[in-house]
Amino acid sequence: MAGLLSASYLFRRASFLYQVRSISTLSLRVSRERSVVYSTPAKLSFSGYLGVSRASSLSRPREQPRFTSFRAISTASPLRPARASNMVAEDFEAVLKAKYPSKSHAKRVVDLIREKIPNANGILYLESRMTKLLEDNDEPEPFRQRRFFYYLTGCNLPDCYYIYDIQSSKSILFIPPIDPDSVIWSGLPLSIDEALQKYDVDEVKLTSELNATLAHLGQANPQSTAYAIANQVSDHVTFLEFEKKNFDALKEAIEVSRVVKDEFEVAMIRKANHVSDIAHRAVLEKAKTAVNEREFEAAFLERCVANGAKEMAYHPIAASGRAAATLHYVTNESPLEGKLNLLMDAGAEWNNYAADITRTFPLSGKFSKESREIYEIVLKMQNDCIAVLKEGVLWDDVHLLAHRIAIDGLLSIGILKGDKDEILKARTSAAFLPHGLGHYLGMDTHDTGGNANYEDKDKLFRYLRVRGNLPSGSVITVEPGIYFCNFIIAPYLEDPVHSKFIDSAVLDKYWDVGGVRIEDNILITKDGYENLTITPKEVDEIETLVSN
């Protein structure tokens, strides 16, 4: 990977980062409660917050690998604070009464395309997910809207099309006509007038008019370009009247634009967090009576659906005991008898926008000595990492801070031994924290724009899904963890490079802890951050909710 920092620099920088932990508990609590609402950015740019030579509040940034020609959004024109408030449910509900801002998204995307193609003209063309039956019966596949289409339309219907005329800034949504044979089964589809009232578009037509409209637009400007996404154009659709076709720029521009959220998008993520919080509390309250992991999954799903979120951002993880050391455990079928803790990683989706929250709690209502020690280390990792977040911070540095705190914590309880700088240099802490600190969040749980480098030779950063400086208006998860997975740790115990740093006799006391992860969703602001997740995570709060 280009531009890896030297080991000595990493250690000097990590030592500086570790000093940031002197922030008082009071200031941490005040920061968590701070709430800022954002308005639409005036301008976005490709010219880059990833790999740009600009001063970070934590360290100088280093050059990042370039996996696409569209690398990032500049922080030169971030989302601007519109007003300060304690954002409560009524506030984001008021924002969500408006239409999804698809026109402003289209304009942002065009601006980004024109940064790479200055005289770009023609149309943006997108298709929704099409209705498709399961391969072995007449039931439809579960519907999940294409995120690129939704970003420019706000439409969550199948079998639709979209055109945006760059020159006139006019948007057209194409919806299916009435099919008399399907009305008896599915009811009447959305009408043209209803669609105009519901969506932020200039015109609505029937899908039967699509090719004629494409032909008209192409003939009116024969030298223009049709911008579409490869493998997302139906066979019956033609761009014959357009001189040029571009199947790369549109997708890449939308991916970049999605990194920075506008006020409406942040409100969607708030709503998803609000519903998920209700569901996570129901899970905590279920602990004293549940006998199987599936009961926690059921409790979470029931509360989400009851509160209007019928779709999950991802399959819930309800991992008890040692299963919590499996990062994406989704079996959720094991009995709870004899288990110490349960790790619940679950998030609702609100109109295609995700929450991603993890809590770990004692099934008995009281953490065991070993479980509490690990939990408090992870909580400190999360709190201290969140405390340093703001616009321009290099995410690599925050990830490194998490490892520094993990090493200190594991040294304090005796699992690790030796010099902490040597442990970091050897990357021994990756045995207990094998994943990245977090990822961007939005319409996808692992949202666009992260610029990950899964070929990184440095195993500490190989699974870090975000590389580069964080822009204001982005939403990122902070999800440190410590895990006791025998499959992962065993090779470290057999390798003399690492085994000298691990006290296996002490380690044996912690296998039943399984794994502890704590995850919140953080909005990055110009001067700091806002935690969008309100689900309890302090030890006394967790134990009280479970016990009661």
Coordinates of C-alpha atoms in Angstrom, one line a residue:
M1 CA 0.0 0.0 0.0
A2 CA 1.3 3.5 -0.9
G3 CA 2.5 5.7 1.9
L4 CA 2.6 3.4 4.9
L5 CA 3.8 5.2 8.0
S6 CA 7.1 4.0 9.5
A7 CA 6.8 2.0 12.8
S8 CA 8.5 4.8 14.7
Y9 CA 6.1 7.4 13.4
L10 CA 3.1 5.1 14.3
F11 CA 4.3 4.8 17.8
R12 CA 5.0 8.5 18.3
R13 CA 1.6 9.4 16.8
A14 CA -0.2 6.7 18.8
S15 CA 1.4 8.0 22.0
F16 CA 0.1 11.4 21.2
L17 CA -3.3 10.0 20.5
Y18 CA -3.3 8.2 23.8
Q19 CA -2.8 11.4 25.6
V20 CA -6.2 12.6 24.3
R21 CA -7.8 10.3 26.9
S22 CA -7.3 13.0 29.5
I23 CA -10.6 14.5 28.5
S24 CA -12.8 14.5 31.6
T25 CA -15.9 12.3 32.0
L26 CA -18.0 15.4 32.2
S27 CA -16.8 16.8 28.9
L28 CA -17.4 13.4 27.3
R29 CA -21.0 13.3 28.5
V30 CA -21.6 16.9 27.3
S31 CA -20.2 16.0 23.9
R32 CA -22.4 13.0 23.6
E33 CA -25.5 15.0 24.3
R34 CA -24.6 17.8 21.8
S35 CA -27.0 17.9 18.8
V36 CA -26.5 19.9 15.5
V37 CA -28.9 19.8 12.5
Y38 CA -27.4 20.2 9.1
S39 CA -28.5 21.9 5.9
T40 CA -27.6 21.0 2.4
P41 CA -24.0 21.7 1.4
A42 CA -23.5 24.4 -1.1
K43 CA -20.8 22.5 -3.0
L44 CA -19.1 19.1 -3.0
S45 CA -15.8 18.2 -4.6
F46 CA -13.9 15.2 -5.8
S47 CA -10.7 16.9 -5.0
G48 CA -10.4 14.8 -2.0
Y49 CA -10.4 14.4 1.7
L50 CA -8.8 11.0 1.2
G51 CA -5.1 11.2 0.8
V52 CA -5.0 15.0 0.7
S53 CA -2.1 16.8 2.3
R54 CA -4.0 18.8 4.9
A55 CA -3.4 18.9 8.6
S56 CA -5.5 16.6 10.7
S57 CA -6.3 17.3 14.3
L58 CA -4.8 14.0 15.2
S59 CA -1.9 13.6 12.7
R60 CA -0.7 14.4 9.3
P61 CA -2.6 12.4 6.7
R62 CA -0.7 9.9 4.6
E63 CA -1.4 9.1 1.0
Q64 CA -4.2 6.6 0.6
P65 CA -4.6 3.9 -2.1
R66 CA -6.6 5.0 -5.1
F67 CA -9.1 2.4 -6.1
T68 CA -11.2 4.6 -8.3
S69 CA -10.7 7.8 -10.1
F70 CA -13.3 9.4 -7.9
R71 CA -11.6 9.4 -4.5
A72 CA -13.6 11.6 -2.1
I73 CA -15.6 14.6 -1.2
S74 CA -13.6 17.7 -0.1
T75 CA -14.2 19.1 3.3
A76 CA -13.7 22.6 1.9
S77 CA -17.5 23.0 1.7
P78 CA -19.0 20.7 4.4
L79 CA -22.6 20.6 5.5
R80 CA -23.2 23.7 7.5
P81 CA -24.8 23.8 11.0
A82 CA -28.3 25.1 10.6
R83 CA -29.3 25.3 14.2
A84 CA -28.4 23.8 17.5
S85 CA -30.9 21.8 19.5
N86 CA -31.5 18.8 21.6
M87 CA -32.8 16.7 18.7
V88 CA -35.9 14.8 19.9
A89 CA -38.2 12.6 18.1
E90 CA -40.5 15.5 17.1
D91 CA -37.7 17.3 15.5
F92 CA -36.6 14.6 13.0
E93 CA -40.2 13.7 12.4
A94 CA -40.8 17.2 11.3
V95 CA -37.9 17.0 8.8
L96 CA -39.2 13.7 7.5
K97 CA -42.6 15.3 6.6
A98 CA -41.0 16.9 3.5
K99 CA -40.2 15.0 0.3
Y100 CA -37.0 13.1 0.0
P101 CA -34.6 15.7 -1.6
S102 CA -33.8 13.8 -4.8
K103 CA -33.5 17.0 -7.0
S104 CA -30.7 18.4 -4.8
H105 CA -29.0 15.0 -4.9
A106 CA -29.1 15.0 -8.7
K107 CA -27.6 18.4 -8.9
R108 CA -24.8 17.3 -6.5
V109 CA -24.1 14.3 -8.7
V110 CA -23.9 16.4 -11.9
D111 CA -21.5 18.8 -10.2
L112 CA -19.3 15.8 -9.2
I113 CA -19.4 14.4 -12.8
R114 CA -18.4 17.8 -14.2
E115 CA -15.4 17.9 -12.0
K116 CA -14.1 14.9 -13.9
I117 CA -15.8 15.7 -17.2
P118 CA -16.1 19.6 -17.3
N119 CA -18.5 19.8 -20.3
A120 CA -20.6 16.8 -19.3
N121 CA -24.1 17.1 -20.9
G122 CA -26.9 14.7 -21.7
I123 CA -28.9 12.5 -19.3
L124 CA -28.5 10.5 -16.1
Y125 CA -30.4 7.2 -16.5
L126 CA -31.3 4.8 -13.7
E127 CA -33.5 1.8 -13.2
S128 CA -35.2 0.5 -10.0
R129 CA -35.0 -3.1 -8.9
M130 CA -37.2 -5.1 -11.2
T131 CA -39.8 -7.6 -10.0
K132 CA -38.4 -11.1 -10.2
L133 CA -39.8 -14.5 -9.1
L134 CA -37.9 -17.0 -7.0
E135 CA -36.3 -19.6 -9.3
D136 CA -38.5 -22.5 -8.2
N137 CA -42.0 -21.1 -7.6
D138 CA -44.3 -18.2 -8.4
E139 CA -43.4 -16.1 -5.3
P140 CA -41.5 -12.8 -5.8
E141 CA -38.0 -12.4 -4.5
P142 CA -37.8 -10.1 -1.5
F143 CA -37.6 -6.6 -2.8
R144 CA -34.7 -4.3 -1.9
Q145 CA -34.5 -1.1 -3.9
R146 CA -31.4 -0.2 -5.8
R147 CA -29.7 2.4 -3.7
F148 CA -28.4 4.5 -6.6
F149 CA -32.0 4.8 -8.0
Y150 CA -33.4 5.7 -4.6
Y151 CA -30.8 8.4 -4.0
L152 CA -32.0 10.3 -7.1
T153 CA -35.7 9.5 -6.8
G154 CA -36.8 8.7 -3.3
C155 CA -39.0 6.1 -4.9
N156 CA -39.2 2.6 -3.4
L157 CA -41.2 1.0 -6.1
P158 CA -40.1 -1.8 -8.4
D159 CA -40.2 -1.7 -12.2
C160 CA -39.5 2.1 -12.5
Y161 CA -37.1 4.2 -14.5
Y162 CA -35.6 7.7 -14.1
I163 CA -34.1 10.3 -16.4
Y164 CA -32.4 13.5 -15.4
D165 CA -31.7 16.0 -18.3
I166 CA -28.5 17.7 -17.3
Q167 CA -29.0 20.8 -19.5
S168 CA -32.5 21.6 -18.3
S169 CA -32.1 20.1 -14.8
K170 CA -35.4 18.4 -15.4
S171 CA -36.2 15.0 -13.8
I172 CA -38.6 12.4 -15.1
L173 CA -39.8 9.3 -13.2
F174 CA -41.4 6.5 -15.1
I175 CA -43.9 4.3 -13.3
P176 CA -45.7 1.1 -14.4
P177 CA -49.1 1.5 -16.0
I178 CA -52.2 -0.4 -14.7
D179 CA -52.1 -4.1 -15.4
P180 CA -55.8 -5.2 -15.3
D181 CA -54.7 -8.8 -14.6
S182 CA -52.7 -7.8 -11.5
V183 CA -55.2 -5.4 -9.9
I184 CA -57.3 -8.2 -8.4
W185 CA -54.2 -9.5 -6.6
S186 CA -52.2 -6.4 -5.8
G187 CA -54.6 -3.5 -6.1
L188 CA -54.2 -0.4 -8.1
P189 CA -50.7 0.9 -8.6
L190 CA -49.6 4.5 -7.8
S191 CA -51.1 7.0 -10.3
I192 CA -49.2 9.7 -12.0
D193 CA -50.8 12.4 -9.9
E194 CA -50.0 10.5 -6.7
A195 CA -46.4 10.0 -7.7
L196 CA -46.0 13.8 -8.4
Q197 CA -47.3 14.5 -5.0
K198 CA -45.1 12.0 -3.3
Y199 CA -41.7 12.3 -5.1
D200 CA -39.3 15.2 -5.7
V201 CA -39.4 15.0 -9.5
D202 CA -40.5 17.4 -12.2
E203 CA -42.6 15.0 -14.3
V204 CA -44.0 11.5 -14.0
K205 CA -44.7 9.3 -17.1
L206 CA -45.6 5.7 -17.7
T207 CA -42.9 3.2 -18.5
S208 CA -44.5 2.6 -21.9
E209 CA -43.2 6.1 -22.8
L210 CA -39.6 5.4 -21.8
N211 CA -37.9 4.7 -25.2
A212 CA -39.8 7.5 -27.0
T213 CA -38.6 9.9 -24.3
L214 CA -35.0 8.7 -24.6
A215 CA -35.2 9.1 -28.4
H216 CA -36.6 12.6 -28.2
L217 CA -33.9 13.7 -25.7
G218 CA -31.1 12.1 -27.8
Q219 CA -32.3 13.7 -31.0
A220 CA -32.6 17.1 -29.4
N221 CA -28.9 17.0 -28.5
P222 CA -27.2 14.3 -30.6
Q223 CA -23.7 15.0 -29.2
S224 CA -24.8 14.4 -25.6
T225 CA -23.9 11.5 -23.4
A226 CA -26.2 8.9 -21.7
Y227 CA -24.7 8.3 -18.2
A228 CA -25.9 5.0 -16.8
I229 CA -24.6 2.2 -14.6
A230 CA -23.1 -1.0 -16.1
N231 CA -25.3 -4.1 -15.8
Q232 CA -28.3 -2.0 -14.7
V233 CA -29.8 -1.2 -18.1
S234 CA -32.6 -3.5 -19.3
D235 CA -32.3 -5.2 -22.7
H236 CA -35.3 -3.3 -24.1
V237 CA -33.8 0.1 -23.4
T238 CA -31.8 1.8 -26.1
F239 CA -29.6 4.8 -26.2
L240 CA -29.3 4.8 -30.0
E241 CA -29.8 8.6 -30.4
F242 CA -27.0 9.4 -28.0
E243 CA -23.5 9.8 -29.5
K244 CA -21.8 8.6 -26.4
K245 CA -22.5 6.3 -23.5
N246 CA -20.7 6.4 -20.1
F247 CA -21.2 3.5 -17.7
D248 CA -18.7 4.5 -15.0
A249 CA -19.1 8.2 -14.0
L250 CA -22.6 8.1 -12.7
K251 CA -22.1 5.2 -10.2
E252 CA -18.8 6.7 -9.0
A253 CA -20.3 10.2 -8.5
I254 CA -23.3 8.8 -6.6
E255 CA -20.9 6.8 -4.3
V256 CA -18.9 9.9 -3.5
S257 CA -22.0 12.1 -3.0
R258 CA -23.5 9.6 -0.6
V259 CA -20.7 10.0 1.9
V260 CA -21.9 13.4 3.1
K261 CA -25.5 13.3 4.3
D262 CA -27.9 16.2 4.1
E263 CA -30.4 17.1 6.8
F264 CA -33.1 14.8 5.5
E265 CA -30.7 11.8 5.3
V266 CA -29.4 12.5 8.8
A267 CA -33.1 12.6 10.0
M268 CA -33.7 9.2 8.4
I269 CA -30.7 7.7 10.3
R270 CA -31.9 9.3 13.5
K271 CA -35.3 7.7 13.0
A272 CA -33.7 4.3 12.3
N273 CA -31.7 4.8 15.5
H274 CA -34.8 5.8 17.5
V275 CA -36.7 2.7 16.5
S276 CA -33.6 0.5 17.0
D277 CA -33.2 1.9 20.5
I278 CA -36.8 0.9 21.4
A279 CA -36.0 -2.6 20.1
H280 CA -32.7 -2.9 21.9
R281 CA -34.3 -2.0 25.2
A282 CA -36.9 -4.7 24.6
V283 CA -34.0 -7.2 24.1
L284 CA -32.4 -6.1 27.4
E285 CA -35.7 -6.6 29.2
K286 CA -36.0 -10.1 27.7
A287 CA -32.8 -11.3 29.2
K288 CA -34.2 -12.7 32.5
T289 CA -36.9 -14.8 30.9
A290 CA -35.3 -15.9 27.5
V291 CA -34.0 -19.5 27.1
N292 CA -32.8 -19.3 23.5
E293 CA -31.0 -16.8 21.3
R294 CA -33.9 -16.7 18.9
E295 CA -36.1 -15.0 21.5
F296 CA -33.9 -11.9 21.4
E297 CA -34.1 -11.8 17.6
A298 CA -37.9 -12.1 17.9
A299 CA -38.1 -9.3 20.5
F300 CA -36.0 -7.0 18.3
L301 CA -38.0 -7.6 15.2
E302 CA -41.3 -7.3 16.9
R303 CA -40.5 -3.8 18.3
C304 CA -39.1 -2.6 15.0
V305 CA -42.2 -3.7 13.0
A306 CA -44.6 -2.4 15.6
N307 CA -42.9 1.0 15.3
G308 CA -43.0 1.1 11.5
A309 CA -39.7 -0.3 10.5
K310 CA -40.5 -3.5 8.7
E311 CA -37.1 -4.0 7.1
M312 CA -33.8 -4.6 8.9
A313 CA -30.5 -3.0 7.9
Y314 CA -28.9 -6.5 8.1
H315 CA -29.7 -9.8 9.7
P316 CA -29.7 -9.4 13.5
I317 CA -26.9 -11.0 15.5
A318 CA -27.9 -12.5 18.8
A319 CA -24.7 -14.4 19.9
S320 CA -24.5 -15.9 23.4
G321 CA -21.5 -17.1 25.3
R322 CA -18.5 -18.0 23.1
A323 CA -20.5 -17.5 19.9
A324 CA -20.0 -13.7 20.5
A325 CA -16.5 -14.2 19.3
T326 CA -17.9 -14.9 15.8
L327 CA -18.2 -11.4 14.3
H328 CA -21.2 -12.1 11.9
Y329 CA -22.9 -14.9 13.8
V330 CA -26.5 -15.1 12.5
T331 CA -27.5 -18.6 13.6
N332 CA -29.4 -17.3 16.6
E333 CA -30.6 -20.7 17.7
S334 CA -28.5 -21.7 20.7
P335 CA -29.8 -22.2 24.2
L336 CA -28.7 -19.7 26.9
E337 CA -28.2 -22.1 29.8
G338 CA -24.7 -21.7 31.2
K339 CA -23.8 -18.7 29.1
L340 CA -22.5 -15.4 30.6
N341 CA -23.3 -12.8 28.1
L342 CA -25.2 -12.0 24.9
L343 CA -24.0 -9.8 22.1
M344 CA -26.8 -8.2 20.2
D345 CA -25.9 -6.5 16.9
A346 CA -29.0 -5.3 15.2
G347 CA -30.3 -2.2 13.4
A348 CA -33.6 -1.2 11.8
E349 CA -33.9 0.4 8.4
W350 CA -36.0 3.5 7.9
N351 CA -37.0 4.2 4.3
N352 CA -33.7 2.5 3.1
Y353 CA -31.5 4.3 5.7
A354 CA -29.8 2.1 8.3
A355 CA -29.0 2.1 12.0
D356 CA -26.2 -0.2 13.2
I357 CA -26.1 -0.7 16.9
T358 CA -24.4 -3.3 19.1
R359 CA -24.8 -3.9 22.8
T360 CA -23.3 -6.7 25.0
F361 CA -25.0 -7.5 28.3
P362 CA -24.9 -10.1 31.1
L363 CA -27.7 -12.7 30.9
S364 CA -27.9 -12.9 34.7
G365 CA -28.2 -9.2 35.2
K366 CA -24.7 -8.8 36.6
F367 CA -21.4 -9.0 34.8
S368 CA -19.0 -11.6 36.0
K369 CA -15.6 -10.2 37.1
E370 CA -13.9 -11.1 33.9
S371 CA -16.8 -9.9 31.7
R372 CA -16.9 -6.6 33.4
E373 CA -13.2 -6.1 33.0
I374 CA -13.4 -6.7 29.3
Y375 CA -16.6 -4.6 29.0
E376 CA -15.0 -1.6 30.7
I377 CA -11.9 -1.8 28.4
V378 CA -14.1 -1.8 25.3
L379 CA -16.3 1.0 26.7
K380 CA -13.2 3.1 27.3
M381 CA -12.0 2.3 23.8
Q382 CA -15.2 3.5 22.3
N383 CA -15.6 6.6 24.5
D384 CA -12.1 7.8 23.9
C385 CA -12.2 7.2 20.2
I386 CA -15.5 9.1 19.9
A387 CA -14.1 12.0 21.9
V388 CA -11.4 12.8 19.3
L389 CA -13.8 12.8 16.3
K390 CA -14.4 15.9 14.1
E391 CA -14.0 17.0 10.5
G392 CA -10.6 16.1 9.0
V393 CA -9.6 13.5 11.6
L394 CA -7.6 10.6 10.0
W395 CA -9.6 7.4 10.7
D396 CA -6.4 5.3 10.7
D397 CA -5.3 7.2 13.7
V398 CA -8.5 6.7 15.6
H399 CA -8.3 2.9 14.8
L400 CA -4.7 3.0 16.1
L401 CA -5.9 4.7 19.3
A402 CA -8.4 1.9 19.9
H403 CA -5.6 -0.7 19.7
R404 CA -3.5 1.4 22.1
I405 CA -6.3 1.4 24.7
A406 CA -7.0 -2.3 24.2
I407 CA -3.3 -3.1 24.8
D408 CA -3.2 -1.0 27.9
G409 CA -6.4 -2.6 29.2
L410 CA -5.3 -6.2 28.4
L411 CA -1.9 -5.5 30.1
S412 CA -3.7 -4.2 33.2
I413 CA -5.6 -7.5 33.7
G414 CA -2.7 -9.7 32.8
I415 CA -3.8 -11.2 29.5
L416 CA -0.9 -9.4 27.8
K417 CA 2.5 -8.9 29.2
G418 CA 5.6 -7.0 28.1
D419 CA 6.2 -3.6 26.6
K420 CA 3.1 -2.0 25.1
D421 CA 5.0 -0.4 22.2
E422 CA 6.6 -3.8 21.3
I423 CA 3.1 -5.4 21.5
L424 CA 1.8 -2.8 19.1
K425 CA 4.7 -3.2 16.7
A426 CA 4.2 -7.0 16.6
R427 CA 0.5 -6.4 16.0
T428 CA -0.4 -8.9 18.7
S429 CA -3.5 -6.9 19.7
A430 CA -5.1 -8.0 16.3
A431 CA -5.6 -11.4 18.0
F432 CA -8.2 -9.8 20.2
L433 CA -9.4 -7.0 17.9
P434 CA -9.3 -8.5 14.4
H435 CA -11.7 -6.0 12.6
G436 CA -11.7 -2.4 11.8
L437 CA -13.0 0.3 14.2
G438 CA -16.0 1.2 12.0
H439 CA -17.5 2.0 8.6
Y440 CA -19.6 4.7 6.9
L441 CA -23.3 4.3 7.5
G442 CA -26.2 5.4 5.2
M443 CA -28.4 3.6 2.8
D444 CA -26.1 0.6 3.1
T445 CA -24.8 -0.7 6.5
H446 CA -21.3 -0.7 5.0
D447 CA -21.9 2.5 3.1
T448 CA -20.0 3.9 0.1
G449 CA -16.9 5.9 0.1
G450 CA -14.7 4.0 2.5
N451 CA -11.7 3.4 0.2
A452 CA -10.8 0.2 2.1
N453 CA -7.6 -1.6 1.2
Y454 CA -8.1 -5.3 2.0
E455 CA -4.7 -6.1 0.5
D456 CA -2.9 -3.9 3.1
K457 CA 0.2 -5.8 4.2
D458 CA -0.3 -4.3 7.7
K459 CA -2.8 -6.6 9.3
L460 CA -3.8 -3.9 11.8
F461 CA -5.4 -1.9 9.0
R462 CA -6.4 -4.7 6.5
Y463 CA -10.0 -4.8 7.6
L464 CA -10.4 -1.1 8.2
R465 CA -13.3 -0.2 5.9
V466 CA -12.7 3.6 6.0
R467 CA -9.2 5.0 5.0
G468 CA -8.7 8.7 5.0
N469 CA -9.9 11.9 6.6
L470 CA -13.5 12.1 7.9
P471 CA -15.7 14.9 6.2
S472 CA -18.2 16.9 8.1
G473 CA -21.7 15.4 7.5
S474 CA -20.5 11.8 7.2
V475 CA -22.0 9.2 9.6
I476 CA -19.6 6.5 10.8
T477 CA -19.9 3.6 13.2
V478 CA -17.5 3.3 16.2
E479 CA -17.5 -0.3 17.2
P480 CA -14.5 -1.5 19.1
G481 CA -14.5 -5.0 20.5
I482 CA -12.4 -7.6 22.3
Y483 CA -13.0 -11.2 21.4
F484 CA -11.8 -14.6 22.6
C485 CA -12.0 -16.7 19.5
N486 CA -9.8 -19.8 19.8
F487 CA -9.5 -20.2 16.0
I488 CA -8.0 -16.7 15.7
I489 CA -5.9 -16.7 18.9
A490 CA -4.4 -20.2 18.7
P491 CA -2.0 -19.3 15.9
Y492 CA -0.7 -16.4 18.0
L493 CA -0.1 -18.7 20.9
E494 CA 2.0 -20.9 18.7
D495 CA 4.0 -18.1 17.2
P496 CA 7.0 -17.0 19.3
V497 CA 6.7 -13.5 17.9
H498 CA 3.3 -13.2 19.7
S499 CA 3.3 -15.9 22.4
K500 CA 5.8 -14.1 24.5
F501 CA 3.3 -11.2 24.9
I502 CA 0.3 -13.5 25.9
D503 CA -0.2 -15.1 29.3
S504 CA -2.1 -18.2 28.4
A505 CA -2.9 -19.0 32.0
V506 CA -4.6 -15.7 32.5
L507 CA -6.2 -16.0 29.1
D508 CA -7.9 -19.3 30.1
K509 CA -10.1 -17.4 32.6
Y510 CA -11.7 -15.3 29.8
W511 CA -12.8 -17.8 27.1
D512 CA -16.3 -17.8 28.4
V513 CA -16.6 -14.1 28.1
G514 CA -16.8 -14.8 24.3
G515 CA -16.7 -11.3 22.9
V516 CA -17.7 -7.8 23.8
R517 CA -18.6 -5.2 21.2
I518 CA -20.2 -1.7 21.7
E519 CA -21.3 0.2 18.6
D520 CA -22.8 3.6 18.1
N521 CA -23.6 5.7 15.0
I522 CA -21.7 9.0 15.0
L523 CA -22.4 12.1 12.9
I524 CA -19.1 14.0 12.1
T525 CA -19.4 17.8 12.4
K526 CA -17.0 20.6 11.7
D527 CA -16.0 21.1 15.4
G528 CA -16.7 17.6 16.8
Y529 CA -19.4 15.0 16.5
E530 CA -22.9 14.0 17.5
N531 CA -23.8 10.5 18.8
L532 CA -27.1 9.5 17.0
T533 CA -27.4 6.4 19.2
I534 CA -29.1 6.8 22.6
T535 CA -29.3 3.1 23.6
P536 CA -27.8 2.6 27.2
K537 CA -24.3 1.3 27.4
E538 CA -22.9 2.2 30.9
V539 CA -22.4 -0.8 33.1
D540 CA -25.0 0.3 35.7
E541 CA -27.6 1.2 33.1
I542 CA -27.2 -2.2 31.3
E543 CA -27.3 -4.2 34.6
T544 CA -30.4 -2.3 35.8
L545 CA -32.3 -2.8 32.6
V546 CA -31.5 -6.5 32.5
S547 CA -32.3 -7.0 36.2
N548 CA -35.6 -5.2 36.1

